[in-house]
mmCIF file of C-alpha atoms and ligand atoms in Angstrom:
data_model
loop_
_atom_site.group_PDB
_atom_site.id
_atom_site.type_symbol
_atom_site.label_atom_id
_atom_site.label_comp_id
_atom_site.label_asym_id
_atom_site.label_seq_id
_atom_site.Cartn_x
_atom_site.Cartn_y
_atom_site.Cartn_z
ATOM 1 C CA UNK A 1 0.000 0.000 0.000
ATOM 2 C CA UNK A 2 1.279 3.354 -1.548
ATOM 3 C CA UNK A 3 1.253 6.134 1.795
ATOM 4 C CA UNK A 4 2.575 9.476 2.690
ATOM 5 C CA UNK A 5 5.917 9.453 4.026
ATOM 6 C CA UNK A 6 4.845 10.528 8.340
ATOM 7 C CA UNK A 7 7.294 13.973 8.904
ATOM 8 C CA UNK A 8 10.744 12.877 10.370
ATOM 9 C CA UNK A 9 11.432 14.391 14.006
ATOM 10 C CA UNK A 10 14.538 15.171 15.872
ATOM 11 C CA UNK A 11 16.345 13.329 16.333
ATOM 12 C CA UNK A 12 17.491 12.510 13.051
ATOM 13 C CA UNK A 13 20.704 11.153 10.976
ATOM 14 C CA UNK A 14 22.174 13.781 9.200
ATOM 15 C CA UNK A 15 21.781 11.597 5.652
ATOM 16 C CA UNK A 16 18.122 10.841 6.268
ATOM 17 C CA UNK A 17 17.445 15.077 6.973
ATOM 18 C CA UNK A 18 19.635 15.426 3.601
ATOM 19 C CA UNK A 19 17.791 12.083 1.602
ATOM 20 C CA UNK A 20 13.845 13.417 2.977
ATOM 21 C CA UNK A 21 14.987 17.049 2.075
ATOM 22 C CA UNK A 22 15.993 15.936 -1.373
ATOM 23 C CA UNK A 23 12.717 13.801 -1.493
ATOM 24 C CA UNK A 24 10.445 17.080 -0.763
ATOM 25 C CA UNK A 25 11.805 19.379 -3.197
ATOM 26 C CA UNK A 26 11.530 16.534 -5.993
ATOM 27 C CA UNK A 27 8.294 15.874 -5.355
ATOM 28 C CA UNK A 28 7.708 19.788 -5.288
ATOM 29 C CA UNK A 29 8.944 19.698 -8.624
ATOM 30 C CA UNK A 30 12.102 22.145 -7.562
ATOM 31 C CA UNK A 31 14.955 22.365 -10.595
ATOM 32 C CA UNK A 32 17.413 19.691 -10.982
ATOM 33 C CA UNK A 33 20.615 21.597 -9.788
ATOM 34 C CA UNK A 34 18.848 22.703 -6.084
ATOM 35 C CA UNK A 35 18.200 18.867 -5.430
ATOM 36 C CA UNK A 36 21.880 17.342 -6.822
ATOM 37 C CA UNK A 37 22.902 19.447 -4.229
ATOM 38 C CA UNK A 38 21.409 17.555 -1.110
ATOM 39 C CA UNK A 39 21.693 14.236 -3.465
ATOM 40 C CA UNK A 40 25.164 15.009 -3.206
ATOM 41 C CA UNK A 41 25.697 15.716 0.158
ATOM 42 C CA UNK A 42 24.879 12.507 1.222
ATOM 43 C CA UNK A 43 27.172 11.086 -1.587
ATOM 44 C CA UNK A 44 30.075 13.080 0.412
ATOM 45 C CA UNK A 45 28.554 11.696 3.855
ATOM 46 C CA UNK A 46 29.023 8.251 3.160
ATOM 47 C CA UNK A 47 32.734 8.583 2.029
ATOM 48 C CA UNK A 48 33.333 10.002 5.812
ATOM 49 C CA UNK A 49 32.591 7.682 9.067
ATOM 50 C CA UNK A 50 30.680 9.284 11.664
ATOM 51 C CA UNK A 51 34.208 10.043 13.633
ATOM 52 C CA UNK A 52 35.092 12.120 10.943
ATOM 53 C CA UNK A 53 31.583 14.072 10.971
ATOM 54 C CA UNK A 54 31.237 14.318 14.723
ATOM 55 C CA UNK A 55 34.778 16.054 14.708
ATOM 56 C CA UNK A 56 34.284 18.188 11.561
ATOM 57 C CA UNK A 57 30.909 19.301 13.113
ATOM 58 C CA UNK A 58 32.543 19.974 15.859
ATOM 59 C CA UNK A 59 35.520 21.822 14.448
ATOM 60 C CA UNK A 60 32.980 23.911 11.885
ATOM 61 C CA UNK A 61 34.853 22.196 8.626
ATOM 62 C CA UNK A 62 32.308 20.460 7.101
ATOM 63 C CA UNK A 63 32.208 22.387 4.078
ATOM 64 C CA UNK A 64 35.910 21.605 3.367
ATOM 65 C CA UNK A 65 34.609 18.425 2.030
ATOM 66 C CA UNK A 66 33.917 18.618 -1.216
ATOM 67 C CA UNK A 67 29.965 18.345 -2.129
ATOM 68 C CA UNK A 68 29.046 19.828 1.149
ATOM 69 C CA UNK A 69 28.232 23.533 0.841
ATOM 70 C CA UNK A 70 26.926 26.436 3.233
ATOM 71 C CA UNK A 71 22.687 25.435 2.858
ATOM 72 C CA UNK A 72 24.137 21.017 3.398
ATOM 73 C CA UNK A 73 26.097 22.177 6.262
ATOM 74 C CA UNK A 74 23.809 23.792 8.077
ATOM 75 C CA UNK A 75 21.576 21.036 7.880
ATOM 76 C CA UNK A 76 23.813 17.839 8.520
ATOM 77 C CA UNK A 77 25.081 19.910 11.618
ATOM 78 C CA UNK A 78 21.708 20.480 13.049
ATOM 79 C CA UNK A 79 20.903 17.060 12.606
ATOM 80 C CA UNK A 80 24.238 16.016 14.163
ATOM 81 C CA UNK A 81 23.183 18.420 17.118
ATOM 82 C CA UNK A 82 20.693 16.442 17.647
ATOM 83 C CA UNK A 83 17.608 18.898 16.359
ATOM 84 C CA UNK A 84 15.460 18.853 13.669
ATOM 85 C CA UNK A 85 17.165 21.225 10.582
ATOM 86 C CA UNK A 86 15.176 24.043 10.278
ATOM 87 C CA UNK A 87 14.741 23.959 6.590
ATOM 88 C CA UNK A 88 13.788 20.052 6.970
ATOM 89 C CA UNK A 89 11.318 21.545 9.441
ATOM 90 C CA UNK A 90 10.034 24.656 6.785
ATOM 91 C CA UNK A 91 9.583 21.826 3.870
ATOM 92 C CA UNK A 92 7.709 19.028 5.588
ATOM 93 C CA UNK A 93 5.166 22.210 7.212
ATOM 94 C CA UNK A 94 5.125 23.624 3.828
ATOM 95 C CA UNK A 95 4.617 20.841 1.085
ATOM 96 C CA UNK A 96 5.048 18.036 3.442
ATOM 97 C CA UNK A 97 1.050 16.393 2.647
ATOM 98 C CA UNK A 98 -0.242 14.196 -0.549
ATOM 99 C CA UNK A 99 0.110 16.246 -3.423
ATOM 100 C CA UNK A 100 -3.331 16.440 -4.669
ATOM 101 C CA UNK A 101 -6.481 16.447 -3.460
ATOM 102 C CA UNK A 102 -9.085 13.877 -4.144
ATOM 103 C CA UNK A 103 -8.489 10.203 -4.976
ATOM 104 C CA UNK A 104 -6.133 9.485 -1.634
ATOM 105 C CA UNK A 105 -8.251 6.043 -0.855
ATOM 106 C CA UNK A 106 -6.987 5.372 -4.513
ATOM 107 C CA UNK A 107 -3.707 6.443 -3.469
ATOM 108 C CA UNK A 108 -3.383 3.990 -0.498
ATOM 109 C CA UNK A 109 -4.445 1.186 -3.068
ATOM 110 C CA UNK A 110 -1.841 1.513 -5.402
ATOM 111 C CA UNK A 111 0.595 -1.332 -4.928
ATOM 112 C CA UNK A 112 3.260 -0.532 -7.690
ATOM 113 C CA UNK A 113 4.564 1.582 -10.948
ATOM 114 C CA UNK A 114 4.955 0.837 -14.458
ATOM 115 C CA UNK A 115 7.042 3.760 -15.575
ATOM 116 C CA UNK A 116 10.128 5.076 -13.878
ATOM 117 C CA UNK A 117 13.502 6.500 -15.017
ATOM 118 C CA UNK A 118 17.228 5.809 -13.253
ATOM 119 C CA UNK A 119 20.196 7.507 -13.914
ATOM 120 C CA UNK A 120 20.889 5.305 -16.540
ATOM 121 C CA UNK A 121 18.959 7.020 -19.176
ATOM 122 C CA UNK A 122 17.840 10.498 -18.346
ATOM 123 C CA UNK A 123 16.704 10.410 -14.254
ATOM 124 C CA UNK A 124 18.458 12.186 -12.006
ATOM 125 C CA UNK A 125 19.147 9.132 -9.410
ATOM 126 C CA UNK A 126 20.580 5.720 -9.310
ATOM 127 C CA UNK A 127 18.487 2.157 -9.252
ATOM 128 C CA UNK A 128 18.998 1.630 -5.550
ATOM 129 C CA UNK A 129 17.661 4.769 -4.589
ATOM 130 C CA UNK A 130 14.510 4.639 -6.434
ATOM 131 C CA UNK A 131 13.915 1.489 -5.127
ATOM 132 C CA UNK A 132 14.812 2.317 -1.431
ATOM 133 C CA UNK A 133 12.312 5.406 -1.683
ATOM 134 C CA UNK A 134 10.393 2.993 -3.299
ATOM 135 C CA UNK A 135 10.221 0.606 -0.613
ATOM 136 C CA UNK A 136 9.820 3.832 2.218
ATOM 137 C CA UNK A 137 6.863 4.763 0.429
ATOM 138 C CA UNK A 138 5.461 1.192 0.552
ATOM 139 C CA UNK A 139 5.259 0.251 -2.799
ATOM 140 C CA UNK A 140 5.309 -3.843 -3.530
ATOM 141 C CA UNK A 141 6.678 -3.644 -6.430
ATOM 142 C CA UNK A 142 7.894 -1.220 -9.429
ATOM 143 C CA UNK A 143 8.914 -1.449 -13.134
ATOM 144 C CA UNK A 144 12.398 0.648 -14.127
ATOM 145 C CA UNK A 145 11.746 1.509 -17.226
ATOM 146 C CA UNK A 146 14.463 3.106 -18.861
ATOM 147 C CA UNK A 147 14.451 4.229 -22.358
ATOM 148 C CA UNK A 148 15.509 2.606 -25.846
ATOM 149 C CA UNK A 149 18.060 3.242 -28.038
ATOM 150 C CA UNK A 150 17.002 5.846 -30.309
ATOM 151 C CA UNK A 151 15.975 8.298 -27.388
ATOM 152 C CA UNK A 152 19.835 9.194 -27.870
ATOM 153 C CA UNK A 153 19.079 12.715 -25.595
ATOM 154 C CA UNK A 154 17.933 10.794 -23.068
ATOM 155 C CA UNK A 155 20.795 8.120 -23.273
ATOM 156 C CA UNK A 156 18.811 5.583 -24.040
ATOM 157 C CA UNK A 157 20.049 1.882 -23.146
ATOM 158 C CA UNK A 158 21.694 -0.141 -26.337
ATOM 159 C CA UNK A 159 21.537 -4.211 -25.991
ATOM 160 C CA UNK A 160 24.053 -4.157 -23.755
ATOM 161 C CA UNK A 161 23.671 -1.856 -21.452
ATOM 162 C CA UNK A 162 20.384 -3.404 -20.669
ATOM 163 C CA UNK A 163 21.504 -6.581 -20.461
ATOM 164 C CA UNK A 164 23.577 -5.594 -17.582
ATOM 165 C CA UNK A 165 20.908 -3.383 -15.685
ATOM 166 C CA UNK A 166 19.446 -6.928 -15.624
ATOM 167 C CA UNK A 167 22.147 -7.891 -14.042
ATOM 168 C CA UNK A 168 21.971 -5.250 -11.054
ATOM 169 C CA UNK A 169 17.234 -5.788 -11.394
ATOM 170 C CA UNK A 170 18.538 -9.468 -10.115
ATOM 171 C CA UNK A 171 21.074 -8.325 -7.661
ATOM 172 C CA UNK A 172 18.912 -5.669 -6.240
ATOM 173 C CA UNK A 173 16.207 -8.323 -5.904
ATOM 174 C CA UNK A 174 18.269 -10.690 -3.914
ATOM 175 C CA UNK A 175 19.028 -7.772 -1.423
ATOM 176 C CA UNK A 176 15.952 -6.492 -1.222
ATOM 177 C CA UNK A 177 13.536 -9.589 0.504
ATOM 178 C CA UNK A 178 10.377 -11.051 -0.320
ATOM 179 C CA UNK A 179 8.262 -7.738 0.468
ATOM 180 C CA UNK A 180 9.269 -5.919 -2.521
ATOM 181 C CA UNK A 181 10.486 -6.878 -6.068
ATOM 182 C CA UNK A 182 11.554 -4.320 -8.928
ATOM 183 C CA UNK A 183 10.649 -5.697 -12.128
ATOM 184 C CA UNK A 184 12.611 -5.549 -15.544
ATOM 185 C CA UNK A 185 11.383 -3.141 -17.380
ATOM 186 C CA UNK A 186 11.610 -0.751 -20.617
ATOM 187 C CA UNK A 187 10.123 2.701 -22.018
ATOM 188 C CA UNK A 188 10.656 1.873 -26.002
ATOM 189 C CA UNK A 189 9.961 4.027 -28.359
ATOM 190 C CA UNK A 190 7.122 3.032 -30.931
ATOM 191 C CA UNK A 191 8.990 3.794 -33.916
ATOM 192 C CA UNK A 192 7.706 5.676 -36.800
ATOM 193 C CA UNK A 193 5.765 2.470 -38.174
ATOM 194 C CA UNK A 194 4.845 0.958 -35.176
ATOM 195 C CA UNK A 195 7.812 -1.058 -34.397
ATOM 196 C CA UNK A 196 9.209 -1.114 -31.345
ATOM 197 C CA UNK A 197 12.931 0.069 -30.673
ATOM 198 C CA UNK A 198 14.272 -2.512 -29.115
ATOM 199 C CA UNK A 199 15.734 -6.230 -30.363
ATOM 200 C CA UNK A 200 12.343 -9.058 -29.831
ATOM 201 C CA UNK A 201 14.628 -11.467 -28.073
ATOM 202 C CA UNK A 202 15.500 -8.481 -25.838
ATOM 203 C CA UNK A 203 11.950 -7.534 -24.913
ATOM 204 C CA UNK A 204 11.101 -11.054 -24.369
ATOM 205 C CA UNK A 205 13.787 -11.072 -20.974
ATOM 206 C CA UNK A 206 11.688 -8.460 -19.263
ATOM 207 C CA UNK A 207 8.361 -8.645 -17.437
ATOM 208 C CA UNK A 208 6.877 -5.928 -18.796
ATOM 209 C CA UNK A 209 7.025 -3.282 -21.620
ATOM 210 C CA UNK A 210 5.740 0.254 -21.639
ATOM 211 C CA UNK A 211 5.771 1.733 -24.970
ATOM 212 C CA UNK A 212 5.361 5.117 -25.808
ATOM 213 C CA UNK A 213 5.789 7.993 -28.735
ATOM 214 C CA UNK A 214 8.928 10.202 -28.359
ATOM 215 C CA UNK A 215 9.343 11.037 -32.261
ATOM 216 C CA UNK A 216 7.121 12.354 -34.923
ATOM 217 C CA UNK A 217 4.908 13.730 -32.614
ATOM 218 C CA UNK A 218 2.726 15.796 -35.640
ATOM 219 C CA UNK A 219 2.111 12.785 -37.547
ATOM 220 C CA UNK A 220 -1.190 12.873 -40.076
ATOM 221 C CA UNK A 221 -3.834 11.173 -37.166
ATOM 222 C CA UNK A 222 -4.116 8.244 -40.126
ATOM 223 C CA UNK A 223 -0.412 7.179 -39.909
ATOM 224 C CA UNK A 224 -0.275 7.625 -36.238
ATOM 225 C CA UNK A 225 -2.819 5.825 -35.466
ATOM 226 C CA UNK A 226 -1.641 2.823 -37.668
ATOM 227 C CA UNK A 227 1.641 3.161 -35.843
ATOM 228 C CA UNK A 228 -0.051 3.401 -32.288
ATOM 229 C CA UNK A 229 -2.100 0.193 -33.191
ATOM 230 C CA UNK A 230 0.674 -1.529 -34.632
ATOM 231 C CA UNK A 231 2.221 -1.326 -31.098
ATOM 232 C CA UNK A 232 -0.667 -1.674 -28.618
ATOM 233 C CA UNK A 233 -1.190 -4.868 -30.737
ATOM 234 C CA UNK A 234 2.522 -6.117 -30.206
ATOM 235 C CA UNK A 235 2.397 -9.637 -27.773
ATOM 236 C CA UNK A 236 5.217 -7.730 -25.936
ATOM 237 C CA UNK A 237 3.569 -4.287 -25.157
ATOM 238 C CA UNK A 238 2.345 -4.284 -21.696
ATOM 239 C CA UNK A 239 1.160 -0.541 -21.244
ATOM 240 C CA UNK A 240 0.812 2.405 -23.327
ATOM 241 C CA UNK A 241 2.679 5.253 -22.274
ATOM 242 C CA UNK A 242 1.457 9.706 -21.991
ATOM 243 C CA UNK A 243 -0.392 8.313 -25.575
ATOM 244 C CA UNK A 244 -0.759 12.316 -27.120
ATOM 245 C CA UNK A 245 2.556 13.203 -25.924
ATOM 246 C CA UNK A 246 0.631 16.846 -24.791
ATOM 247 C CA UNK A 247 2.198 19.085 -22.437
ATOM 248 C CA UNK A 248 0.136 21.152 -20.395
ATOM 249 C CA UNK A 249 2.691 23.558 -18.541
ATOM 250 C CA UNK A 250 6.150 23.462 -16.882
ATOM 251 C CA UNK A 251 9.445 24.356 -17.951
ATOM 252 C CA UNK A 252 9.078 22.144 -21.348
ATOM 253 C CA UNK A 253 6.891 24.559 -23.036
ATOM 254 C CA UNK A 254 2.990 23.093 -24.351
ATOM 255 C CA UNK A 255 2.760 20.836 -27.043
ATOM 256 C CA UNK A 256 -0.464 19.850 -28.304
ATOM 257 C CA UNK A 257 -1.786 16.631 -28.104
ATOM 258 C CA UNK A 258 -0.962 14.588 -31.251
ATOM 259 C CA UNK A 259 -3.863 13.415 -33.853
ATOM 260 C CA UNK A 260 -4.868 10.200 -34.007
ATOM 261 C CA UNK A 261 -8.237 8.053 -34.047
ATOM 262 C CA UNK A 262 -8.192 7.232 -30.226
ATOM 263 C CA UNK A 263 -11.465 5.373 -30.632
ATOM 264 C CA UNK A 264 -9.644 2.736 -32.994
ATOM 265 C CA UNK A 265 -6.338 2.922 -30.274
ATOM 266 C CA UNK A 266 -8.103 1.906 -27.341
ATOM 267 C CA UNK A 267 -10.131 -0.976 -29.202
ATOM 268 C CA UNK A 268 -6.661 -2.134 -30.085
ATOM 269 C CA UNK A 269 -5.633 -1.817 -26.409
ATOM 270 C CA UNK A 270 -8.425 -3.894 -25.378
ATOM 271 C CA UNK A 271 -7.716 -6.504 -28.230
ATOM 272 C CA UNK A 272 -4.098 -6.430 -26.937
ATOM 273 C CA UNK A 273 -4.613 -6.440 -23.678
ATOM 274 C CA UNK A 274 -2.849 -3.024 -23.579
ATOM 275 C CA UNK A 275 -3.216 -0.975 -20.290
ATOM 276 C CA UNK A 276 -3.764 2.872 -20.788
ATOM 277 C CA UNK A 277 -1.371 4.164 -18.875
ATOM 278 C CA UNK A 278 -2.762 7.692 -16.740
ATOM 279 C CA UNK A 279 0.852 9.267 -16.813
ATOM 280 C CA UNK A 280 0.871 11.012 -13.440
ATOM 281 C CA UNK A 281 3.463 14.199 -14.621
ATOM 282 C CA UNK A 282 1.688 17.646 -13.755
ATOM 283 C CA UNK A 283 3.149 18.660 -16.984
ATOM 284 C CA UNK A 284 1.481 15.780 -18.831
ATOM 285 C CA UNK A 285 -1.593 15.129 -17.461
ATOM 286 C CA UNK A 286 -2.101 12.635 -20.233
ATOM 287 C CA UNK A 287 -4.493 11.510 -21.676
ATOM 288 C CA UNK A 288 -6.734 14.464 -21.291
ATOM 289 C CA UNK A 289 -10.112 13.690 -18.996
ATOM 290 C CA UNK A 290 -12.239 13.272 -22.340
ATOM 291 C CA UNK A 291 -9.780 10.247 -23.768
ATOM 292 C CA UNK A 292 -9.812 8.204 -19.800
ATOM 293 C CA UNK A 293 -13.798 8.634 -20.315
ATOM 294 C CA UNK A 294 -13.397 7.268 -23.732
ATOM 295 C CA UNK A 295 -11.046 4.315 -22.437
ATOM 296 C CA UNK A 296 -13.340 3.612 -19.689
ATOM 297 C CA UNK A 297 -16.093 3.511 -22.379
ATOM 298 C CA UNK A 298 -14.224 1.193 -24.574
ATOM 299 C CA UNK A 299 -13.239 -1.270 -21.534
ATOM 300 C CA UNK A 300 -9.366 -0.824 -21.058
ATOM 301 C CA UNK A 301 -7.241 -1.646 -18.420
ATOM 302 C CA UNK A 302 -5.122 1.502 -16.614
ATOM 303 C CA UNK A 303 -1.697 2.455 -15.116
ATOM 304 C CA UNK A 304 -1.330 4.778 -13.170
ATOM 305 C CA UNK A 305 2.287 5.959 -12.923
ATOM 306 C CA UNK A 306 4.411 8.221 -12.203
ATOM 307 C CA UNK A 307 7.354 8.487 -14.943
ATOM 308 C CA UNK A 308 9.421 9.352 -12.262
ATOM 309 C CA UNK A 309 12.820 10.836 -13.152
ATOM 310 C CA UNK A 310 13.462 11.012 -9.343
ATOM 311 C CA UNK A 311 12.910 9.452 -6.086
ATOM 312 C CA UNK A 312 10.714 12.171 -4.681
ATOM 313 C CA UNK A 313 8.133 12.337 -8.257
ATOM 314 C CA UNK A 314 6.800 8.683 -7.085
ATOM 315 C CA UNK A 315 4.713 10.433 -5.179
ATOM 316 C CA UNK A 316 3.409 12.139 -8.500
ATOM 317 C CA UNK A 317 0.841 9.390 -8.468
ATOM 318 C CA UNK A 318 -1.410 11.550 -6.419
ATOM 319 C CA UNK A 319 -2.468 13.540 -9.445
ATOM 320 C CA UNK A 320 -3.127 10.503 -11.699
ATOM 321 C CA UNK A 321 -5.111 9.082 -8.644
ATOM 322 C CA UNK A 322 -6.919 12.423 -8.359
ATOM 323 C CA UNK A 323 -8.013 12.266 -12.011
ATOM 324 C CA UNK A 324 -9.100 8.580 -12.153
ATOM 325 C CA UNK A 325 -10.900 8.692 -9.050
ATOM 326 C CA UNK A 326 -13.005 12.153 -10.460
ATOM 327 C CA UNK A 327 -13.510 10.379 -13.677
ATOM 328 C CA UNK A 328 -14.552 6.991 -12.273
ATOM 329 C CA UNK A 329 -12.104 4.439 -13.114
ATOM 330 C CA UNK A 330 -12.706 1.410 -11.288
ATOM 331 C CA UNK A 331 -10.060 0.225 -9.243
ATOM 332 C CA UNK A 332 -9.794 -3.550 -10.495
ATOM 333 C CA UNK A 333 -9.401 -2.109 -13.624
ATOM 334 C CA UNK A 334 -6.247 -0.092 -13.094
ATOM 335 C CA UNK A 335 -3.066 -2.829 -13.050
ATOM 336 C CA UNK A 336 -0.793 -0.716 -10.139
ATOM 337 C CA UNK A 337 -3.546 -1.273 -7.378
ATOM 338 C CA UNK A 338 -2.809 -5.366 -8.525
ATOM 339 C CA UNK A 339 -0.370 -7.309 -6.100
ATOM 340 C CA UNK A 340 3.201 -8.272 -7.924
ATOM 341 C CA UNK A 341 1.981 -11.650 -8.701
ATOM 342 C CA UNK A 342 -1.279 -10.693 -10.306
ATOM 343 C CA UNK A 343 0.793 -8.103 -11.544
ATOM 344 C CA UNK A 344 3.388 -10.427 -13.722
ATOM 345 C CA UNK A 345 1.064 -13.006 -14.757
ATOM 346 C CA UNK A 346 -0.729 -10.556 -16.565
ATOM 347 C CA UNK A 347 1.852 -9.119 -18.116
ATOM 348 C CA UNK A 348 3.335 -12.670 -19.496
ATOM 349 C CA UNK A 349 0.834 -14.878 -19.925
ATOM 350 C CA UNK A 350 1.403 -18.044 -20.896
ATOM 351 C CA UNK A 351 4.479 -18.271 -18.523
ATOM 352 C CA UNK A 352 2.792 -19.811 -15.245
HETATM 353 ZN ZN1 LIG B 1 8.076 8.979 -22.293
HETATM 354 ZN ZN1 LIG B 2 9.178 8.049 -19.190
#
């Protein structure tokens, strides 16, 4: 069950103030370069032992470390003090509740994600910590789903580089215990004619496949939608990813939604078993309320995720919650309230 993280109180370590601060402003959708800044703080933290902190504290020379700097000082020494740091304090008063309003029973059902970035294509944060924050926020399970090749901007994963994120999906699984388990996963790009970018015998190693437009956005509506059905209908597509590729506000810019015949889409999802995926970004906000109604009309399944590019926009699922709760989705119908086993089965049938 997905919850709110409860505020920390003093006392507290002086990586978990730094970690939950970092958390906050991601969530809070603050710039990149504020958060790397507390991300990195607790990089430098672990390369010291607490003897080393206690005395630097002590001594006032913490920032002589390099990746600590005058706003991470102040707060790993209040922590070390023993208080709670002031600006931890500010944050968790400030922005510290669920992020939107309407659909939190929805919220607390969620068991899982099926879209989520790592540092090794364009998130800001490395497997173990999306998983860890994962874990704190009580999901069962979660999907990395990096992207594919040809999103070269967003360093997209070749054959081999997936293969050995595999490697580390398994490892991470061993560490992590029965209670949670991160599934392999990929964002691939539908390709102009409906292929998907990535090798078959590579898709078929990972439990489940979102799929998604990241080129050719202003396509005629009669060649997109041939390329969108093309995919939904692919055996290995498990979820369809932000399907008009709109943006709605933020730092991106809009873009209009692209044209294509969703009517004919979401039969195809239906046919192919296909969820809809309710892509949680404020920016996105996709589909638009009128295409979920449409979906729900039509009978398709639905993800909501998060497309997390850090820790902290997990929680970004409060917005897609908000929407499918307003708009009446049932829950049964919407795969990340499904437990990790119902979860998997679905996605590869025929492999019980
Ligand atoms: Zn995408
Ligand atoms: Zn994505």
């Amino acid at each position: 069950m997905v919850a709110l993280l409860p505020p920390l109180e003093a006392p507290v370590e002086p990586t978990e103030a730094l970690r939950r601060i970092a958390f906050l402003l991601e969530r809070n959708r603050a710039g990149t370069y504020r958060v790397e800044a507390f991300r990195n703080a607790v990089k430098a933290l672990k390369e010291i032992g607490d003897d080393e902190l206690q005395e630097r504290v002590e001594a006032g020379t913490l920032q002589e470390i390099h990746g600590i700097g005058k706003s991470t000082s102040a707060v790993v020494e209040e922590a070390a003090r023993g208080e709670l740091p002031a600006y931890l304090e500010s944050l968790q008063d400030k922005s510290g509740g669920l992020l939107a309003s309407g659909g939190e029973d929805l919220y607390a059902a969620l068991r899982g994600d099926c879209h989520l970035h790592s540092d090794w294509s364009d998130g800001g944060s490395p497997i173990d910590e999306m998983v860890l924050t994962g874990i704190e926020l009580g999901h069962e399970w979660m999907v990395l789903t990096d992207h594919s090749p040809q999103l070269r901007v967003a360093n997209g994963l070749t054959v081999e580089r997936l293969t050995k994120q595999l490697a580390i999906v398994d490892a991470i699984n061993r560490g992590v215990g029965e209670a949670f388990r991160l599934f392999k996963g990929i964002e691939v790009d539908i390709l102009d004619d409906g292929a998907l970018d990535q090798t078959d015998a590579m898709l078929a190693q990972l439990d489940l496949v979102t799929a998604s437009v990241h080129s050719k956005l202003r396509m005629n509506s009669a060649p997109m939608t041939k390329r969108m059905v093309a995919a939904v209908l692919n055996p290995r597509v498990n979820v369809l990813g932000h399907c008009t590729g709109r943006l709605v506000e933020g730092s991106r810019g809009k873009r209009p939604q692209s044209d294509f015949d969703a009517r004919a889409v979401f039969e195809a999802c239906l046919e192919g078993d296909t969820a809809v995926e309710i892509n949680s970004r404020p920016e996105r906000q996709d589909p638009p309320d009128d295409l979920i109604e449409l979906a729900l009309e039509i009978g398709c399944l639905f993800s909501i995720d998060s497309d997390a590019h850090a820790p902290g926009q997990l929680d970004m699922k409060a917005y897609g919650c908000e929407r499918a709760e307003r708009l009446g989705v049932p829950w049964d119908r919407i795969v990340t309230t499904w437990d990790a086993d119902r979860l998997h089965a679905w996605a590869n049938p025929g492999s019980q």
